[in-house]
Coordinates of C-alpha atoms in Angstrom, one line a residue:
X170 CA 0.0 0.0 0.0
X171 CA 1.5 3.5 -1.0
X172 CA 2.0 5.9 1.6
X173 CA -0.6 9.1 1.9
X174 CA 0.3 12.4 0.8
X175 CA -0.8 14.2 3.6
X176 CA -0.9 13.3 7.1
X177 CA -2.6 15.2 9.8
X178 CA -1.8 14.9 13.8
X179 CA -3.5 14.9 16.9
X180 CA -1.6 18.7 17.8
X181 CA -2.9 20.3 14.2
X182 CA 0.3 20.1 12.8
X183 CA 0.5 19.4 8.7
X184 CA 2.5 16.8 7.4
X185 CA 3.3 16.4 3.3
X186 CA 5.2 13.5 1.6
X187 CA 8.4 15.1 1.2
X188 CA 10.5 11.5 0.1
X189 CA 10.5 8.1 -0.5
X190 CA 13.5 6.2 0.1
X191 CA 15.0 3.2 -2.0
X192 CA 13.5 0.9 1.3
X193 CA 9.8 2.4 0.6
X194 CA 10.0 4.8 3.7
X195 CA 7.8 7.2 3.2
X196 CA 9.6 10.6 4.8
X197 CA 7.0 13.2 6.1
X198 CA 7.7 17.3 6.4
X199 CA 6.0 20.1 7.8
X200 CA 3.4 21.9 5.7
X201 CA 4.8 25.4 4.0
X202 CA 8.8 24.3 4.7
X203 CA 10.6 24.6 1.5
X204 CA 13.9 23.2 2.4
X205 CA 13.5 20.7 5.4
X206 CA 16.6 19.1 6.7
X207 CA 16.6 15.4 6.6
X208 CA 16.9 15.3 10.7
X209 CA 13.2 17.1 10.7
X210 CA 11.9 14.8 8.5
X211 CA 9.7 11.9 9.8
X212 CA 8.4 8.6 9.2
X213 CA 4.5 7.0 9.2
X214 CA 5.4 5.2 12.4
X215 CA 6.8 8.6 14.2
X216 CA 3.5 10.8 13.6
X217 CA 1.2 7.5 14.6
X218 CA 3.1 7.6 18.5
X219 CA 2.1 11.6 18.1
X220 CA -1.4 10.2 17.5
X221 CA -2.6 10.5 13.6
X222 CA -5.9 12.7 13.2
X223 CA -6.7 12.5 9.3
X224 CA -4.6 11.5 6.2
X225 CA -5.1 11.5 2.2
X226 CA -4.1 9.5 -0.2
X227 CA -5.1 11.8 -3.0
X228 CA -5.7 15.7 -3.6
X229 CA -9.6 16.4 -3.6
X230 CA -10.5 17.6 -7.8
X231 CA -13.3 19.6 -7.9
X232 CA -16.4 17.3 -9.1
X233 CA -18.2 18.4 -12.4
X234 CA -17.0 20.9 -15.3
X235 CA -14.7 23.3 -14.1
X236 CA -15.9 26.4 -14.1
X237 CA -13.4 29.1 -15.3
X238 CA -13.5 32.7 -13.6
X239 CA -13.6 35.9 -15.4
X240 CA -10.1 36.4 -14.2
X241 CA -8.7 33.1 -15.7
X242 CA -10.3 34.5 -18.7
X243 CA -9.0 37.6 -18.7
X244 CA -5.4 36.4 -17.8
X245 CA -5.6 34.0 -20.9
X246 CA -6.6 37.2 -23.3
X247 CA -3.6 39.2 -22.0
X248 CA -1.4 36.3 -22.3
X249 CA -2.6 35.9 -25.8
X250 CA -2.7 39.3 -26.9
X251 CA 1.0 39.8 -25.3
X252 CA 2.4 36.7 -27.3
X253 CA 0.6 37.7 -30.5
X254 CA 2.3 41.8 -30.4
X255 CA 5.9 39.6 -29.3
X256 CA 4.9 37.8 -32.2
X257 CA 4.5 40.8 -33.9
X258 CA 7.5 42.3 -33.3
X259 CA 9.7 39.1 -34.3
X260 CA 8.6 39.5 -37.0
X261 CA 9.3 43.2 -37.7
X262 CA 12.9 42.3 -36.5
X263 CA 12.8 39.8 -39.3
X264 CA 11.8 42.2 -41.8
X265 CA 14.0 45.3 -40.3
X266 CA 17.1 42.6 -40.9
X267 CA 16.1 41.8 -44.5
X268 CA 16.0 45.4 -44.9
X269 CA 19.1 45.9 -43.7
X270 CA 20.6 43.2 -45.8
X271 CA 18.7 44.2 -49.1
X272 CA 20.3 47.8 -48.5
X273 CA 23.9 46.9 -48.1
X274 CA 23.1 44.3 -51.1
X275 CA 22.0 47.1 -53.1
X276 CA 25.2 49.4 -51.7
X277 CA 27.3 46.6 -52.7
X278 CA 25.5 46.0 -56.7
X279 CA 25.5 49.8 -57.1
X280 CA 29.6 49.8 -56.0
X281 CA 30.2 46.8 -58.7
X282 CA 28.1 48.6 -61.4
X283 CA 30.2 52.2 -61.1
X284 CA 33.5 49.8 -61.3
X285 CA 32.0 48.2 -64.7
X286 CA 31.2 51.7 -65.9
X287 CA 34.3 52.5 -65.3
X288 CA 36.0 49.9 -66.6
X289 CA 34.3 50.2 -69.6
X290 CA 34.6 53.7 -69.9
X291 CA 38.8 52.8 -70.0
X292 CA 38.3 50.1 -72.1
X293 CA 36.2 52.5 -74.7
X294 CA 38.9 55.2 -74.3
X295 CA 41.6 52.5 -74.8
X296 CA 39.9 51.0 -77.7
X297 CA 39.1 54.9 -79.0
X298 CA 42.3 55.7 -78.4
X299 CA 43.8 52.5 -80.7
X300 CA 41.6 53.1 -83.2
X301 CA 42.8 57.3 -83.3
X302 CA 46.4 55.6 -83.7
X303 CA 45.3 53.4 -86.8
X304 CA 43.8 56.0 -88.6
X305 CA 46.6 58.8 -88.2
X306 CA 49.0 55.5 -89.1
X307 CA 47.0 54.8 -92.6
X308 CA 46.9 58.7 -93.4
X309 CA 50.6 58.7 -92.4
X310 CA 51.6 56.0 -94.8
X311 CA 48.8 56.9 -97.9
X312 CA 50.4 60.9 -97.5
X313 CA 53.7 61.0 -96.6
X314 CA 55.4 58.3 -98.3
X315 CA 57.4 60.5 -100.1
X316 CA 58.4 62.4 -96.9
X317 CA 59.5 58.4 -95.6
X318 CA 60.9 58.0 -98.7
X319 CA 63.3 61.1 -98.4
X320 CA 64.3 60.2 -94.7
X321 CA 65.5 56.8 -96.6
X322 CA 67.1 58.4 -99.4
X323 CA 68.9 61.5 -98.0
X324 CA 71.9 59.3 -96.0
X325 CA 72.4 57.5 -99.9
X326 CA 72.6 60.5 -101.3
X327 CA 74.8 62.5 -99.4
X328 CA 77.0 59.5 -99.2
X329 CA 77.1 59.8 -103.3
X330 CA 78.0 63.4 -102.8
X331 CA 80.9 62.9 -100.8
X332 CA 82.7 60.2 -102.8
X333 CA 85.7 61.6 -105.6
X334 CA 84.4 62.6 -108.9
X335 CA 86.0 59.4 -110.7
X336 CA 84.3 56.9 -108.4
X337 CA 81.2 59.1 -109.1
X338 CA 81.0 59.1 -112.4
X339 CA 81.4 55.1 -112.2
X340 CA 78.6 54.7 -110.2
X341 CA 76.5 57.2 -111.5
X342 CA 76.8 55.6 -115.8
X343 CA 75.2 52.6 -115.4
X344 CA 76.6 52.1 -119.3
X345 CA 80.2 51.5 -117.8
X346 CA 78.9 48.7 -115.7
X347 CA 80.7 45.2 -116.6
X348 CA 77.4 44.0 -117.6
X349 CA 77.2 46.7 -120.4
X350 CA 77.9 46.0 -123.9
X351 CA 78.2 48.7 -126.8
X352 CA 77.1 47.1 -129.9
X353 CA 77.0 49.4 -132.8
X354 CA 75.9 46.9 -134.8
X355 CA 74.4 43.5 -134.1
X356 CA 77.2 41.3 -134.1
X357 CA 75.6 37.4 -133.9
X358 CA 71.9 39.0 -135.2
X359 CA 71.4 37.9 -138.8
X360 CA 71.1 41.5 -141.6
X361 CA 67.1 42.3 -142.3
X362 CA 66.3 42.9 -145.3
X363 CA 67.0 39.8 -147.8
X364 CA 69.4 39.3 -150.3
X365 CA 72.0 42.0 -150.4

């Protein structure tokens, strides 16, 4: 048989079930103390020689539907309506951080975007810039070819200027040349003209 959960005695005193040890000893403590030290605590068989008045093996439960007072109901709306504002407010914290985030997101895009317009403002300035050099190239070379022409030349030509006039003349005939021959008449060619 369990041991009751509350024992009265014979001098009014209050007695709860405070423990039960490993041996089944049920271990009894004054009503309303908290933190009873185990040499105040007391045994079945110690209240019985004090003389027992009443005990209960069970806490009375109210028979029938329980009836819930205004208060109860009240308490239970505050609690709810407390929860559901907390709930509330999570929730703009949620959203306050996702703003947050979207903003340095959009801080961040809006950084990248200037450094690709600028990047591709260099690269069209490069590329400008390039395509400036062709062009003044190709007019270069279509109109002053003569001008390169005469940088070329003029060392030649001053070198032919300052040679002796013998060595001069034999550069400047090409008819003295050893590939030159003076032919008056055509030697090996056969005479036009038939019979003569």
């Amino acid at each position: 048989m369990s041991a009751p959960l509350v024992v009265n005695t014979t001098d009014g005193t209050v007695w709860v079930l405070h423990t039960v040890t490993r041996s089944e000893l049920a271990l009894y403590a004054v009503a309303g103390a908290c933190n009873c030290p185990s040499y105040l605590l007391a045994t079945l068989a110690e209240l019985a020689e004090h003389g027992i008045a009443g005990s209960a093996d069970a806490l009375p439960m109210p028979a029938g539907p329980v009836v819930r007072s205004e208060l109860d109901q009240a308490h239970d709306d505050v609690v709810g309506a407390c929860l559901a504002r907390w709930e509330e407010e999570q929730e703009n914290a949620r959203l306050r951080l996702a703003l947050a985030s979207a903003k340095r997101g959009r801080s961040r895009l809006r950084a990248r975007v200037a450094e690709l317009l600028a990047e591709r403002r260099e690269t069209n300035e490069a590329l400008d810039d390039a395509v400036q050099a062709l062009r003044a190239d190709g007019i270069t070379r279509r109109i002053a070819p003569t001008q390169a022409l005469a940088e070329d030349v003029t060392p030649q030509v001053l070198k032919l200027r300052n040679l002796p006039a013998g060595q001069r003349a034999a550069l400047e005939d090409p008819h003295d040349g050893p590939l030159h021959h003076r032919y008056a008449l055509g030697h090996d060619m056969p005479e036009l003209g038939g019979g003569r």
